[in-house]
Tab-separated table of C-alpha atoms in Angstrom:
chain	number	residue	atom	x	y	z
A	13	UNK	CA	0.000	0.000	0.000
A	14	UNK	CA	0.825	3.663	-0.128
A	15	UNK	CA	3.365	5.108	2.303
A	16	UNK	CA	3.886	8.841	2.743
A	17	UNK	CA	7.004	10.236	4.385
A	18	UNK	CA	7.056	13.857	5.579
A	19	UNK	CA	9.946	16.073	6.652
A	20	UNK	CA	10.772	17.892	8.796
A	21	UNK	CA	8.743	16.912	11.842
A	22	UNK	CA	9.188	20.387	13.336
A	23	UNK	CA	10.004	23.682	11.704
A	24	UNK	CA	10.591	27.025	13.371
A	25	UNK	CA	10.819	30.216	11.343
A	26	UNK	CA	10.754	33.936	11.930
A	27	UNK	CA	7.763	35.902	10.781
A	28	UNK	CA	8.202	36.885	7.164
A	29	UNK	CA	10.469	33.977	6.312
A	30	UNK	CA	9.508	31.145	4.002
A	31	UNK	CA	8.736	27.604	5.115
A	32	UNK	CA	9.102	24.452	3.056
A	33	UNK	CA	7.749	21.035	3.945
A	34	UNK	CA	8.552	18.002	1.841
A	35	UNK	CA	6.799	14.688	1.305
A	36	UNK	CA	7.564	11.559	-0.640
A	37	UNK	CA	5.155	8.825	-1.622
A	38	UNK	CA	5.724	5.238	-2.602
A	39	UNK	CA	2.869	4.268	-4.922
A	40	UNK	CA	3.233	5.602	-8.451
A	41	UNK	CA	-0.535	5.123	-8.902
A	42	UNK	CA	-1.251	7.970	-6.470
A	43	UNK	CA	-2.453	11.032	-8.310
A	44	UNK	CA	-3.971	13.383	-5.768
A	45	UNK	CA	-1.886	15.233	-3.188
A	46	UNK	CA	-3.604	17.536	-0.715
A	47	UNK	CA	-2.113	19.512	2.140
A	48	UNK	CA	-3.966	20.050	5.389
A	49	UNK	CA	-3.511	22.440	8.269
A	50	UNK	CA	-4.666	21.239	11.659
A	51	UNK	CA	-4.926	23.288	14.806
A	52	UNK	CA	-5.003	21.579	18.176
A	53	UNK	CA	-8.197	19.622	18.731
A	54	UNK	CA	-9.732	20.641	15.420
A	55	UNK	CA	-10.424	19.033	12.102
A	56	UNK	CA	-7.846	19.140	9.299
A	57	UNK	CA	-8.472	21.966	6.876
A	58	UNK	CA	-7.555	21.642	3.236
A	59	UNK	CA	-5.229	24.473	2.267
A	60	UNK	CA	-4.145	23.423	-1.191
A	61	UNK	CA	-4.086	20.341	-3.369
A	62	UNK	CA	-2.505	19.205	-6.595
A	63	UNK	CA	-3.254	16.507	-9.097
A	64	UNK	CA	-0.681	14.487	-10.955
A	65	UNK	CA	-1.246	16.221	-14.273
A	66	UNK	CA	0.038	19.493	-12.813
A	67	UNK	CA	3.548	20.329	-11.671
A	68	UNK	CA	2.855	23.392	-9.577
A	69	UNK	CA	-0.077	25.230	-8.058
A	70	UNK	CA	-0.156	28.496	-6.188
A	71	UNK	CA	-2.719	30.229	-4.020
A	72	UNK	CA	-1.540	33.559	-2.632
A	73	UNK	CA	1.229	32.773	-0.106
A	74	UNK	CA	0.937	29.020	-0.494
A	75	UNK	CA	2.289	26.892	-3.302
A	76	UNK	CA	2.691	23.189	-3.913
A	77	UNK	CA	5.075	21.522	-6.333
A	78	UNK	CA	4.951	17.943	-7.553
A	79	UNK	CA	7.683	15.823	-9.090
A	80	UNK	CA	6.049	12.631	-10.318
A	81	UNK	CA	9.286	11.078	-11.470
A	82	UNK	CA	10.882	11.407	-8.072
A	83	UNK	CA	7.556	10.832	-6.292
A	84	UNK	CA	7.808	13.847	-4.076
A	85	UNK	CA	5.810	16.983	-3.474
A	86	UNK	CA	6.430	20.057	-1.382
A	87	UNK	CA	4.499	22.805	0.353
A	88	UNK	CA	5.894	26.314	0.226
A	89	UNK	CA	4.610	29.083	2.472
A	90	UNK	CA	5.998	32.547	1.861
A	91	UNK	CA	5.852	35.589	4.123
A	92	UNK	CA	4.901	33.452	7.093
A	93	UNK	CA	2.724	34.902	9.833
A	94	UNK	CA	2.175	33.784	13.443
A	95	UNK	CA	-1.270	32.506	12.491
A	96	UNK	CA	0.398	30.039	10.133
A	97	UNK	CA	1.601	28.169	13.236
A	98	UNK	CA	-0.087	24.749	13.220
A	99	UNK	CA	0.512	21.145	12.258
A	100	UNK	CA	0.640	20.543	8.523
A	101	UNK	CA	-0.063	17.167	6.950
A	102	UNK	CA	0.555	16.032	3.433
A	103	UNK	CA	-1.493	13.173	2.014
A	104	UNK	CA	-1.818	11.063	-1.095
A	105	UNK	CA	-4.574	9.066	-2.689
A	106	UNK	CA	-5.272	7.208	-5.883
A	107	UNK	CA	-8.007	7.494	-8.445
A	108	UNK	CA	-11.650	6.822	-7.732
A	109	UNK	CA	-11.845	8.272	-4.267
A	110	UNK	CA	-9.675	5.953	-2.282
A	111	UNK	CA	-8.731	6.973	1.207
A	112	UNK	CA	-6.116	9.572	1.975
A	113	UNK	CA	-2.854	8.306	3.391
A	114	UNK	CA	-1.264	10.940	5.577
A	115	UNK	CA	2.295	11.844	6.351
A	116	UNK	CA	3.302	12.123	10.007
A	117	UNK	CA	2.900	15.869	10.096
A	118	UNK	CA	5.081	18.937	10.534
A	119	UNK	CA	4.655	21.291	13.454
A	120	UNK	CA	5.301	24.779	12.127
A	121	UNK	CA	6.051	27.539	14.597
A	122	UNK	CA	6.241	31.115	13.359
A	123	UNK	CA	7.648	33.548	15.857
A	124	UNK	CA	7.165	37.282	15.633
B	7	UNK	CA	-21.682	23.560	1.193
B	8	UNK	CA	-19.902	20.297	2.083
B	9	UNK	CA	-20.391	20.285	5.833
B	10	UNK	CA	-19.708	17.163	7.877
B	11	UNK	CA	-20.748	16.865	11.494
B	12	UNK	CA	-19.864	14.366	14.181
B	13	UNK	CA	-21.669	13.508	17.356
B	14	UNK	CA	-20.732	13.522	20.111
B	15	UNK	CA	-17.806	15.937	20.068
B	16	UNK	CA	-16.428	14.318	23.170
B	17	UNK	CA	-17.362	11.336	25.313
B	18	UNK	CA	-16.083	9.683	28.459
B	19	UNK	CA	-16.997	6.067	29.067
B	20	UNK	CA	-16.064	3.295	31.423
B	21	UNK	CA	-13.865	0.418	30.380
B	22	UNK	CA	-15.919	-2.422	28.940
B	23	UNK	CA	-18.779	-0.309	27.642
B	24	UNK	CA	-19.586	0.555	24.021
B	25	UNK	CA	-19.675	3.969	22.416
B	26	UNK	CA	-21.323	5.017	19.154
B	27	UNK	CA	-20.017	7.938	17.110
B	28	UNK	CA	-22.082	9.412	14.296
B	29	UNK	CA	-20.776	11.077	11.163
B	30	UNK	CA	-23.230	13.011	9.031
B	31	UNK	CA	-22.916	14.852	5.760
B	32	UNK	CA	-25.310	17.754	6.229
B	33	UNK	CA	-25.689	19.212	2.758
B	34	UNK	CA	-24.529	16.535	0.354
B	35	UNK	CA	-24.766	12.833	-0.293
B	36	UNK	CA	-21.709	10.840	0.644
B	37	UNK	CA	-21.250	7.524	-1.093
B	38	UNK	CA	-18.043	6.919	0.793
B	39	UNK	CA	-16.993	7.859	4.291
B	40	UNK	CA	-13.673	7.236	5.946
B	41	UNK	CA	-12.844	6.797	9.609
B	42	UNK	CA	-9.509	7.907	11.019
B	43	UNK	CA	-7.979	7.724	14.468
B	44	UNK	CA	-5.503	10.268	15.725
B	45	UNK	CA	-3.458	9.838	18.881
B	46	UNK	CA	-1.970	12.929	20.539
B	47	UNK	CA	0.738	14.575	18.469
B	48	UNK	CA	0.431	11.907	15.801
B	49	UNK	CA	-0.956	11.697	12.312
B	50	UNK	CA	-4.357	10.541	11.124
B	51	UNK	CA	-4.398	6.787	10.717
B	52	UNK	CA	-6.996	5.320	8.412
B	53	UNK	CA	-9.146	2.755	10.184
B	54	UNK	CA	-11.731	1.848	7.568
B	55	UNK	CA	-13.533	2.857	4.412
B	56	UNK	CA	-17.294	2.837	4.580
B	57	UNK	CA	-19.446	2.598	1.464
B	58	UNK	CA	-23.172	3.168	1.634
B	59	UNK	CA	-25.079	-0.088	1.655
B	60	UNK	CA	-22.098	-2.398	1.863
B	61	UNK	CA	-19.677	-3.710	4.447
B	62	UNK	CA	-16.819	-1.518	5.530
B	63	UNK	CA	-13.282	-2.247	4.439
B	64	UNK	CA	-10.910	-2.264	7.387
B	65	UNK	CA	-7.223	-1.472	7.330
B	66	UNK	CA	-4.743	-4.074	8.419
B	67	UNK	CA	-4.520	-4.270	12.164
B	68	UNK	CA	-7.946	-2.756	12.838
B	69	UNK	CA	-10.296	-5.214	14.513
B	70	UNK	CA	-13.604	-5.174	12.665
B	71	UNK	CA	-15.408	-6.853	15.562
B	72	UNK	CA	-14.235	-4.125	17.906
B	73	UNK	CA	-14.818	-1.145	15.649
B	74	UNK	CA	-18.226	-1.678	14.077
B	75	UNK	CA	-18.989	0.578	11.140
B	76	UNK	CA	-22.405	1.026	9.584
B	77	UNK	CA	-23.134	3.230	6.581
B	78	UNK	CA	-26.882	2.875	6.371
B	79	UNK	CA	-27.653	5.960	4.317
B	80	UNK	CA	-25.997	8.440	1.998
B	81	UNK	CA	-25.677	10.942	4.827
B	82	UNK	CA	-24.848	8.861	7.887
B	83	UNK	CA	-22.076	6.530	8.966
B	84	UNK	CA	-21.594	5.285	12.503
B	85	UNK	CA	-18.582	3.916	14.318
B	86	UNK	CA	-19.221	1.832	17.426
B	87	UNK	CA	-16.299	1.103	19.700
B	88	UNK	CA	-17.273	-2.086	21.498
B	89	UNK	CA	-15.902	-3.144	24.867
B	90	UNK	CA	-13.800	-0.023	25.017
B	91	UNK	CA	-10.482	-0.025	26.846
B	92	UNK	CA	-8.237	2.862	27.897
B	93	UNK	CA	-5.972	2.248	24.901
B	94	UNK	CA	-8.933	3.085	22.653
B	95	UNK	CA	-8.869	6.633	23.973
B	96	UNK	CA	-8.190	8.789	20.957
B	97	UNK	CA	-9.503	11.440	18.594
B	98	UNK	CA	-11.761	9.838	15.993
B	99	UNK	CA	-12.329	11.797	12.785
B	100	UNK	CA	-14.539	10.923	9.860
B	101	UNK	CA	-14.413	12.283	6.352
B	102	UNK	CA	-16.916	12.090	3.548
B	103	UNK	CA	-16.554	12.054	-0.194
B	104	UNK	CA	-19.315	13.711	-2.150
B	105	UNK	CA	-21.133	11.476	-4.617
B	106	UNK	CA	-19.783	12.142	-8.095
B	107	UNK	CA	-16.495	13.603	-6.885
B	108	UNK	CA	-13.417	11.466	-6.805
B	109	UNK	CA	-10.927	13.245	-4.657
B	110	UNK	CA	-12.097	15.959	-2.307
B	111	UNK	CA	-12.908	14.752	1.164
B	112	UNK	CA	-14.607	16.795	3.826
B	113	UNK	CA	-13.676	16.206	7.420
B	114	UNK	CA	-15.879	16.146	10.469
B	115	UNK	CA	-14.810	18.038	13.602
B	116	UNK	CA	-13.734	14.863	15.378
B	117	UNK	CA	-14.809	13.042	18.518
B	118	UNK	CA	-12.582	12.889	21.574
B	119	UNK	CA	-13.053	9.510	23.276
B	120	UNK	CA	-11.705	8.950	26.765
B	121	UNK	CA	-12.066	5.497	28.303
B	122	UNK	CA	-11.571	5.340	32.065
């Protein structure tokens, strides 16, 4: 089955800096890669996603890149703000609505 | 649109009792719902996939006789933790996939289960 590795497990940045979180997946059949932000005790919130027919997607300060050949994808957050502090999870799934397989998460801390 | 609710939001039960958690899609039909478990400071671990009108598919290592899943309608799936033990204490989160959509999943707010 699919296995998703995520790095780093913790990331501390200064406000205004950029943050990058990287994930690798094992199953070449996976073709949907969402990123979620989760605050303590709350549900994961989808912040951006990418499908395998696209190499990059951007939404304001957030961008995701995908390298299908290398089977890795990354989340980029620019101009970080304290409210970006949370746990971020990457995930992968295959066609036809199979379940999401999550990475272990990255705790992002943005200090002002 | 695409709101998923869970009930209860938190529950405390005694060891040996059973607890039922409901997951509802409020404004859409969900042909598939997923149940995840999340221990403190850990990731979401898929427990089972629930398809409306059929038996759930459990992930390896998840006891189907302990975690009973029923997906009786297009808007409701239930997870019953039978004979709960303290090690079952966790955050249980469901997600629902809208009928006709392949990828997007909408998460419920989660249920905090504490077994004493």
